[in-house]
Amino acid sequence: MAENFNWRDFAIGVGVGWATAYVLYAMRDALGDARRGVGQRLERAQAYATLSAEGRFIREFTREAQLSHLAGERIPLHKIAIEPRFIPPARFAEPPDDDIRRDVFRVVPRLPDLPYLAQPYNVETVTLDDLYHGPGAYALLGAPGSGRSTALVLTGMVALGEIRFAPPEDKVTARLRAEEDQLDPAQRAERLKRRLTIEQEAFDQLAKESRDTGLRTGNRRQADMELIPYNDRFPVYVHLADVRPALFRGKTDPAEPLVRGLQAQVGSTTAKALPRRLYPRIEAGGCVLLLDGYDDLTPEHQAEIAAWLPELIAAHPGNHVLVAGPDHGYAPLVDAGLAPLFMRPWDDNDIETAVQKWAAAWPSYLAGSGRRARPNRDNTPSDAAIKAALNGARGLSATETTLKILAAFHGETSRAPGVWVESYLANLALPENVRAAAVRAARVEIEHHRITSDMVAASTGNAEGAGDQGKLLLDLFRRGLLVEIGRGEFQFRHRAVGAYLAALSLKDADNARLREIALDPRWELVLGYAAGIRSVDAAAAARLEAPSNVLVSTLTGLTRWLAYLDSKPAWRASVLRQIGNLFVQPGQYPLVRERLAAALAASRDAEATAIFERSLKSPDSDVRRLSALALGVLRSHQTVPTLVGLVRDVDPNVQLAATTALGAIGSDESYEELARAFAFGTEAVKQMAAETFAILPDVGFETLYDATRHETLEYRRASVFGLRRMRVGWALIELYRLFLEDQQWYVRLAAQEAIIDFQTHAAAKALAPYPEPPAIDWLGRWARQVGIKSEGVEADVLGRMATMPDATMQPVAVQALGQLGMLDRAGMLYRALLDGQPTVRDLAFRSLADIGLQHDAPLPSPV
């Protein structure tokens, strides 16, 4: 329930969502204390800036953080930042129970490496506030450009009070403010008094109904005590390239490699004085450790870091540890005790907010570029440029979306990401020799994970030219294209830019070279950009000829290349034909269908819509479900009538998918049909419609607000599920009101559950890492029931459990093997693919794919 709710923004909304005048008065005591506390922290930080090494580090970190985005030299990050959100892993396997499944968005696949099928949907996410209240050790996982590094620096900036993420103004807030303006002073005071007391009344009522609610008591509002997550922790951002635990084996403190790595990345004055101030903070558990660049390291260095992290966490409990890592090959981080969280792609609201922020900052951008202001113009982007930035922005990473916005504001309307990067580089006005050096450096980074002058010189066949190459690298560093990750070692600040430049190095590559790198993961993104520059038919042919694996990555990778094209290469038809056939193939594994649908929906190819439209008529309910979701992503307006019919499909999951797809299409007709589903659908469809409205502020917020006062109890109850997902203050007030005042216990109960989830931080509690086999309670119970001694051999017992014909527990064990990444048990899962139970076969395939993703191991496909 509340795990889907961004409660921090909700809580902030209680304090700041109403009109500024009466909020400042009404909450003057509580908010005054909180603000004074924040102000005192900021004053202390400012004092540190002149008096201490910590202050110098804060100053250096903040400066680098503000510069860390694509236009950092011209616009500080805080002006254009989007709040990072994360998709938690699936709940750990457990025996079935009688609880009703309330997560209607279970019908939307959440695939870590193919996230764009879920992009416009209101799937379960967690925020920095949830991370703060959770167990504290997390791996932030995603593909290059997904925003992992930005999430780390934003966490540090939030901790320092440098940035806050407040929900934008919405129609209901404006409506309430207008109503306030029409009241006389006495009426306004009475309404204000009610708002100030409703939360306490709600908690008093909860306490009466249950003496063991676990809720806090007292007069201080929780929202006031938790305005800013991590504001009580000292942020320590370190790139892992300089953290070398192997050099400190035998030392008593595992924090030493971290501090030494930090010293290598700050100024010399700060480096000398920082350790004696930082060690006590780490020892006291008062830091949030922001560790970047794991997937930029060599495999050997990654193994070194993964072995060191558990030692650091165990030696210094209380510190929060956030590590940025890849969306595949992340098993070592999970084994180190980190809970995996996957970067959520920007949804439509995020994209619109980003465009608005960039539009507001555009005059500063142009001024920073040295351009003269245009006569009689305000230098803001035109409406046409803003529209171009918004159109076709689904299926893109955060970096690609930003590049698209920059290109559109410069007048570039191409749909190809490579063109956007070229526009970005063109506006940097690089001299020809510097650009050529950037291309060489990009190729070196792909092959060696890092760039040095010696490596670049060797790549040119002139080892003696290292000095000249070093000068060019320093030029690229000064221009902000490179970052230093070690003494004399560099990487591209933005992977998309480096990948595009590396693609330019393939302009004259022969077919043998393309076939050689076709299946090399290091070159996958590069070849996507190359597909928009030259023919890559040879590489595509090599992928199509390669043996299939459980992740069908040879096909999904090619589908991603289509997103980078303006043209229609010869291999496109073959790829689309194969995907279309496999997608509807009878008896196909459900996960294969999900992965193909996700990849095709993100291809941004016109033929994708036709494939999914035909598939809506399939007799297979999974095909219909996925087709409906994909057509929502693709904004297929012409399929609205068909989706309306599917809202009444015989399969409940198809009903839910069709309902939320109507919201994702985003036309007037689809919104009207979504409202009808809200009014006349089944209970689950009503809930899905309400939770879909909760991500549609322009059309959904007023609908939900009015529904809380509707005479029909089903309307009011469904509205609760929408309210708990929203990020505005009035929604929390409505939950309190429904709990206190609604005449139907069914409505009050739903509101009560939402409030309790908020107070108990239910979303944060769900972020714990998966248990090791000895800690799996149902495994021990099962072993005792069947007479097996499991102590010390729990992993073996789990494997045995996965092979025994138990209709209830065998599927649970099969799922757990995959979630725990037990590569050594893959053979058991392949045998389970022959099981008589369809559920076991499906879960066995999903577990093989999960293991393949975690270990970056292309496990062979069984078909």
JSON list of C-alpha atoms in Angstrom, two decimals, residues 417-547:
[
{"chain": "A", "resi": 417, "resn": "PRO", "atom": "CA", "xyz": [19.97, 10.00, -30.08]},
{"chain": "A", "resi": 418, "resn": "GLY", "atom": "CA", "xyz": [23.22, 10.11, -32.05]},
{"chain": "A", "resi": 419, "resn": "VAL", "atom": "CA", "xyz": [22.11, 13.37, -33.65]},
{"chain": "A", "resi": 420, "resn": "TRP", "atom": "CA", "xyz": [21.41, 14.79, -30.19]},
{"chain": "A", "resi": 421, "resn": "VAL", "atom": "CA", "xyz": [24.91, 13.94, -29.00]},
{"chain": "A", "resi": 422, "resn": "GLU", "atom": "CA", "xyz": [26.36, 15.47, -32.17]},
{"chain": "A", "resi": 423, "resn": "SER", "atom": "CA", "xyz": [24.35, 18.63, -31.48]},
{"chain": "A", "resi": 424, "resn": "TYR", "atom": "CA", "xyz": [25.74, 18.65, -27.93]},
{"chain": "A", "resi": 425, "resn": "LEU", "atom": "CA", "xyz": [29.32, 18.30, -29.19]},
{"chain": "A", "resi": 426, "resn": "ALA", "atom": "CA", "xyz": [28.80, 20.90, -31.90]},
{"chain": "A", "resi": 427, "resn": "ASN", "atom": "CA", "xyz": [27.76, 23.43, -29.28]},
{"chain": "A", "resi": 428, "resn": "LEU", "atom": "CA", "xyz": [31.00, 22.74, -27.41]},
{"chain": "A", "resi": 429, "resn": "ALA", "atom": "CA", "xyz": [32.85, 23.96, -30.51]},
{"chain": "A", "resi": 430, "resn": "LEU", "atom": "CA", "xyz": [35.75, 21.53, -30.11]},
{"chain": "A", "resi": 431, "resn": "PRO", "atom": "CA", "xyz": [38.81, 22.17, -32.29]},
{"chain": "A", "resi": 432, "resn": "GLU", "atom": "CA", "xyz": [39.36, 19.41, -34.83]},
{"chain": "A", "resi": 433, "resn": "ASN", "atom": "CA", "xyz": [42.43, 17.99, -33.09]},
{"chain": "A", "resi": 434, "resn": "VAL", "atom": "CA", "xyz": [40.65, 17.91, -29.72]},
{"chain": "A", "resi": 435, "resn": "ARG", "atom": "CA", "xyz": [37.63, 16.15, -31.22]},
{"chain": "A", "resi": 436, "resn": "ALA", "atom": "CA", "xyz": [39.91, 13.58, -32.85]},
{"chain": "A", "resi": 437, "resn": "ALA", "atom": "CA", "xyz": [41.59, 13.02, -29.48]},
{"chain": "A", "resi": 438, "resn": "ALA", "atom": "CA", "xyz": [38.17, 12.52, -27.91]},
{"chain": "A", "resi": 439, "resn": "VAL", "atom": "CA", "xyz": [37.35, 9.79, -30.45]},
{"chain": "A", "resi": 440, "resn": "ARG", "atom": "CA", "xyz": [40.64, 8.00, -29.70]},
{"chain": "A", "resi": 441, "resn": "ALA", "atom": "CA", "xyz": [40.09, 8.34, -25.96]},
{"chain": "A", "resi": 442, "resn": "ALA", "atom": "CA", "xyz": [36.56, 6.96, -26.22]},
{"chain": "A", "resi": 443, "resn": "ARG", "atom": "CA", "xyz": [37.80, 3.85, -28.03]},
{"chain": "A", "resi": 444, "resn": "VAL", "atom": "CA", "xyz": [40.46, 3.33, -25.37]},
{"chain": "A", "resi": 445, "resn": "GLU", "atom": "CA", "xyz": [37.93, 3.60, -22.54]},
{"chain": "A", "resi": 446, "resn": "ILE", "atom": "CA", "xyz": [35.68, 0.98, -24.12]},
{"chain": "A", "resi": 447, "resn": "GLU", "atom": "CA", "xyz": [38.58, -1.46, -24.28]},
{"chain": "A", "resi": 448, "resn": "HIS", "atom": "CA", "xyz": [40.34, -0.68, -20.99]},
{"chain": "A", "resi": 449, "resn": "HIS", "atom": "CA", "xyz": [37.70, 0.88, -18.66]},
{"chain": "A", "resi": 450, "resn": "ARG", "atom": "CA", "xyz": [39.94, 3.93, -18.26]},
{"chain": "A", "resi": 451, "resn": "ILE", "atom": "CA", "xyz": [42.01, 6.35, -20.32]},
{"chain": "A", "resi": 452, "resn": "THR", "atom": "CA", "xyz": [45.68, 7.24, -19.95]},
{"chain": "A", "resi": 453, "resn": "SER", "atom": "CA", "xyz": [47.99, 9.12, -22.28]},
{"chain": "A", "resi": 454, "resn": "ASP", "atom": "CA", "xyz": [50.09, 5.98, -22.76]},
{"chain": "A", "resi": 455, "resn": "MET", "atom": "CA", "xyz": [47.04, 3.95, -23.80]},
{"chain": "A", "resi": 456, "resn": "VAL", "atom": "CA", "xyz": [45.90, 6.58, -26.27]},
{"chain": "A", "resi": 457, "resn": "ALA", "atom": "CA", "xyz": [49.38, 6.92, -27.71]},
{"chain": "A", "resi": 458, "resn": "ALA", "atom": "CA", "xyz": [49.65, 3.14, -28.08]},
{"chain": "A", "resi": 459, "resn": "SER", "atom": "CA", "xyz": [46.30, 3.05, -29.86]},
{"chain": "A", "resi": 460, "resn": "THR", "atom": "CA", "xyz": [47.72, 5.38, -32.49]},
{"chain": "A", "resi": 461, "resn": "GLY", "atom": "CA", "xyz": [50.81, 3.23, -32.98]},
{"chain": "A", "resi": 462, "resn": "ASN", "atom": "CA", "xyz": [53.00, 5.99, -31.61]},
{"chain": "A", "resi": 463, "resn": "ALA", "atom": "CA", "xyz": [54.04, 5.10, -28.08]},
{"chain": "A", "resi": 464, "resn": "GLU", "atom": "CA", "xyz": [56.42, 8.06, -28.03]},
{"chain": "A", "resi": 465, "resn": "GLY", "atom": "CA", "xyz": [53.52, 10.49, -28.41]},
{"chain": "A", "resi": 466, "resn": "ALA", "atom": "CA", "xyz": [52.20, 10.05, -24.89]},
{"chain": "A", "resi": 467, "resn": "GLY", "atom": "CA", "xyz": [53.14, 13.59, -23.92]},
{"chain": "A", "resi": 468, "resn": "ASP", "atom": "CA", "xyz": [51.12, 15.12, -26.74]},
{"chain": "A", "resi": 469, "resn": "GLN", "atom": "CA", "xyz": [48.17, 12.85, -25.99]},
{"chain": "A", "resi": 470, "resn": "GLY", "atom": "CA", "xyz": [48.39, 13.82, -22.34]},
{"chain": "A", "resi": 471, "resn": "LYS", "atom": "CA", "xyz": [48.00, 17.49, -23.26]},
{"chain": "A", "resi": 472, "resn": "LEU", "atom": "CA", "xyz": [44.92, 16.71, -25.32]},
{"chain": "A", "resi": 473, "resn": "LEU", "atom": "CA", "xyz": [43.41, 14.68, -22.49]},
{"chain": "A", "resi": 474, "resn": "LEU", "atom": "CA", "xyz": [43.94, 17.58, -20.12]},
{"chain": "A", "resi": 475, "resn": "ASP", "atom": "CA", "xyz": [42.19, 19.82, -22.65]},
{"chain": "A", "resi": 476, "resn": "LEU", "atom": "CA", "xyz": [39.21, 17.45, -22.70]},
{"chain": "A", "resi": 477, "resn": "PHE", "atom": "CA", "xyz": [39.28, 17.39, -18.90]},
{"chain": "A", "resi": 478, "resn": "ARG", "atom": "CA", "xyz": [39.21, 21.19, -18.69]},
{"chain": "A", "resi": 479, "resn": "ARG", "atom": "CA", "xyz": [36.29, 21.27, -21.10]},
{"chain": "A", "resi": 480, "resn": "GLY", "atom": "CA", "xyz": [34.33, 18.95, -18.79]},
{"chain": "A", "resi": 481, "resn": "LEU", "atom": "CA", "xyz": [34.17, 15.96, -21.14]},
{"chain": "A", "resi": 482, "resn": "LEU", "atom": "CA", "xyz": [36.50, 13.86, -18.99]},
{"chain": "A", "resi": 483, "resn": "VAL", "atom": "CA", "xyz": [36.73, 13.30, -15.26]},
{"chain": "A", "resi": 484, "resn": "GLU", "atom": "CA", "xyz": [39.86, 12.20, -13.45]},
{"chain": "A", "resi": 485, "resn": "ILE", "atom": "CA", "xyz": [39.40, 8.89, -11.65]},
{"chain": "A", "resi": 486, "resn": "GLY", "atom": "CA", "xyz": [43.01, 8.45, -10.55]},
{"chain": "A", "resi": 487, "resn": "ARG", "atom": "CA", "xyz": [46.33, 10.12, -10.99]},
{"chain": "A", "resi": 488, "resn": "GLY", "atom": "CA", "xyz": [46.64, 10.45, -14.74]},
{"chain": "A", "resi": 489, "resn": "GLU", "atom": "CA", "xyz": [43.60, 8.24, -15.41]},
{"chain": "A", "resi": 490, "resn": "PHE", "atom": "CA", "xyz": [40.37, 9.54, -16.94]},
{"chain": "A", "resi": 491, "resn": "GLN", "atom": "CA", "xyz": [36.92, 8.50, -18.04]},
{"chain": "A", "resi": 492, "resn": "PHE", "atom": "CA", "xyz": [34.21, 10.28, -19.97]},
{"chain": "A", "resi": 493, "resn": "ARG", "atom": "CA", "xyz": [31.92, 12.14, -17.62]},
{"chain": "A", "resi": 494, "resn": "HIS", "atom": "CA", "xyz": [28.87, 10.93, -19.55]},
{"chain": "A", "resi": 495, "resn": "ARG", "atom": "CA", "xyz": [28.80, 7.41, -20.99]},
{"chain": "A", "resi": 496, "resn": "ALA", "atom": "CA", "xyz": [26.47, 8.39, -23.82]},
{"chain": "A", "resi": 497, "resn": "VAL", "atom": "CA", "xyz": [28.95, 10.96, -25.11]},
{"chain": "A", "resi": 498, "resn": "GLY", "atom": "CA", "xyz": [31.84, 8.52, -24.85]},
{"chain": "A", "resi": 499, "resn": "ALA", "atom": "CA", "xyz": [29.83, 5.77, -26.59]},
{"chain": "A", "resi": 500, "resn": "TYR", "atom": "CA", "xyz": [28.91, 8.07, -29.46]},
{"chain": "A", "resi": 501, "resn": "LEU", "atom": "CA", "xyz": [32.52, 9.17, -29.92]},
{"chain": "A", "resi": 502, "resn": "ALA", "atom": "CA", "xyz": [33.62, 5.52, -29.84]},
{"chain": "A", "resi": 503, "resn": "ALA", "atom": "CA", "xyz": [31.01, 4.84, -32.52]},
{"chain": "A", "resi": 504, "resn": "LEU", "atom": "CA", "xyz": [32.70, 7.45, -34.71]},
{"chain": "A", "resi": 505, "resn": "SER", "atom": "CA", "xyz": [35.88, 5.37, -34.47]},
{"chain": "A", "resi": 506, "resn": "LEU", "atom": "CA", "xyz": [33.99, 2.56, -36.24]},
{"chain": "A", "resi": 507, "resn": "LYS", "atom": "CA", "xyz": [33.19, 4.64, -39.33]},
{"chain": "A", "resi": 508, "resn": "ASP", "atom": "CA", "xyz": [35.79, 2.85, -41.41]},
{"chain": "A", "resi": 509, "resn": "ALA", "atom": "CA", "xyz": [35.82, -0.48, -39.58]},
{"chain": "A", "resi": 510, "resn": "ASP", "atom": "CA", "xyz": [35.50, -3.52, -41.84]},
{"chain": "A", "resi": 511, "resn": "ASN", "atom": "CA", "xyz": [32.87, -6.22, -41.46]},
{"chain": "A", "resi": 512, "resn": "ALA", "atom": "CA", "xyz": [35.28, -8.56, -39.71]},
{"chain": "A", "resi": 513, "resn": "ARG", "atom": "CA", "xyz": [35.78, -5.99, -36.96]},
{"chain": "A", "resi": 514, "resn": "LEU", "atom": "CA", "xyz": [32.02, -5.44, -36.61]},
{"chain": "A", "resi": 515, "resn": "ARG", "atom": "CA", "xyz": [31.40, -9.16, -36.28]},
{"chain": "A", "resi": 516, "resn": "GLU", "atom": "CA", "xyz": [34.20, -9.40, -33.72]},
{"chain": "A", "resi": 517, "resn": "ILE", "atom": "CA", "xyz": [32.60, -6.88, -31.38]},
{"chain": "A", "resi": 518, "resn": "ALA", "atom": "CA", "xyz": [28.94, -7.66, -32.13]},
{"chain": "A", "resi": 519, "resn": "LEU", "atom": "CA", "xyz": [28.40, -9.70, -28.95]},
{"chain": "A", "resi": 520, "resn": "ASP", "atom": "CA", "xyz": [30.91, -7.88, -26.73]},
{"chain": "A", "resi": 521, "resn": "PRO", "atom": "CA", "xyz": [28.88, -6.13, -23.97]},
{"chain": "A", "resi": 522, "resn": "ARG", "atom": "CA", "xyz": [31.40, -3.27, -23.88]},
{"chain": "A", "resi": 523, "resn": "TRP", "atom": "CA", "xyz": [30.47, -2.33, -27.45]},
{"chain": "A", "resi": 524, "resn": "GLU", "atom": "CA", "xyz": [26.69, -2.78, -27.27]},
{"chain": "A", "resi": 525, "resn": "LEU", "atom": "CA", "xyz": [25.77, 0.87, -26.71]},
{"chain": "A", "resi": 526, "resn": "VAL", "atom": "CA", "xyz": [28.51, 1.95, -29.10]},
{"chain": "A", "resi": 527, "resn": "LEU", "atom": "CA", "xyz": [27.08, -0.20, -31.88]},
{"chain": "A", "resi": 528, "resn": "GLY", "atom": "CA", "xyz": [23.66, 1.32, -31.23]},
{"chain": "A", "resi": 529, "resn": "TYR", "atom": "CA", "xyz": [25.09, 4.75, -32.00]},
{"chain": "A", "resi": 530, "resn": "ALA", "atom": "CA", "xyz": [27.10, 3.32, -34.89]},
{"chain": "A", "resi": 531, "resn": "ALA", "atom": "CA", "xyz": [23.87, 1.99, -36.43]},
{"chain": "A", "resi": 532, "resn": "GLY", "atom": "CA", "xyz": [22.78, 5.60, -36.86]},
{"chain": "A", "resi": 533, "resn": "ILE", "atom": "CA", "xyz": [26.10, 6.56, -38.49]},
{"chain": "A", "resi": 534, "resn": "ARG", "atom": "CA", "xyz": [26.91, 3.69, -40.87]},
{"chain": "A", "resi": 535, "resn": "SER", "atom": "CA", "xyz": [25.76, 0.24, -41.85]},
{"chain": "A", "resi": 536, "resn": "VAL", "atom": "CA", "xyz": [26.17, -2.34, -39.09]},
{"chain": "A", "resi": 537, "resn": "ASP", "atom": "CA", "xyz": [24.62, -5.19, -41.07]},
{"chain": "A", "resi": 538, "resn": "ALA", "atom": "CA", "xyz": [27.57, -7.47, -40.33]},
{"chain": "A", "resi": 539, "resn": "ALA", "atom": "CA", "xyz": [27.21, -6.97, -36.56]},
{"chain": "A", "resi": 540, "resn": "ALA", "atom": "CA", "xyz": [23.44, -7.49, -36.76]},
{"chain": "A", "resi": 541, "resn": "ALA", "atom": "CA", "xyz": [23.96, -10.71, -38.73]},
{"chain": "A", "resi": 542, "resn": "ALA", "atom": "CA", "xyz": [26.44, -11.96, -36.13]},
{"chain": "A", "resi": 543, "resn": "ARG", "atom": "CA", "xyz": [23.89, -11.39, -33.35]},
{"chain": "A", "resi": 544, "resn": "LEU", "atom": "CA", "xyz": [21.11, -13.09, -35.29]},
{"chain": "A", "resi": 545, "resn": "GLU", "atom": "CA", "xyz": [23.32, -16.12, -35.92]},
{"chain": "A", "resi": 546, "resn": "ALA", "atom": "CA", "xyz": [24.43, -16.40, -32.29]},
{"chain": "A", "resi": 547, "resn": "PRO", "atom": "CA", "xyz": [22.89, -19.05, -30.02]}
]
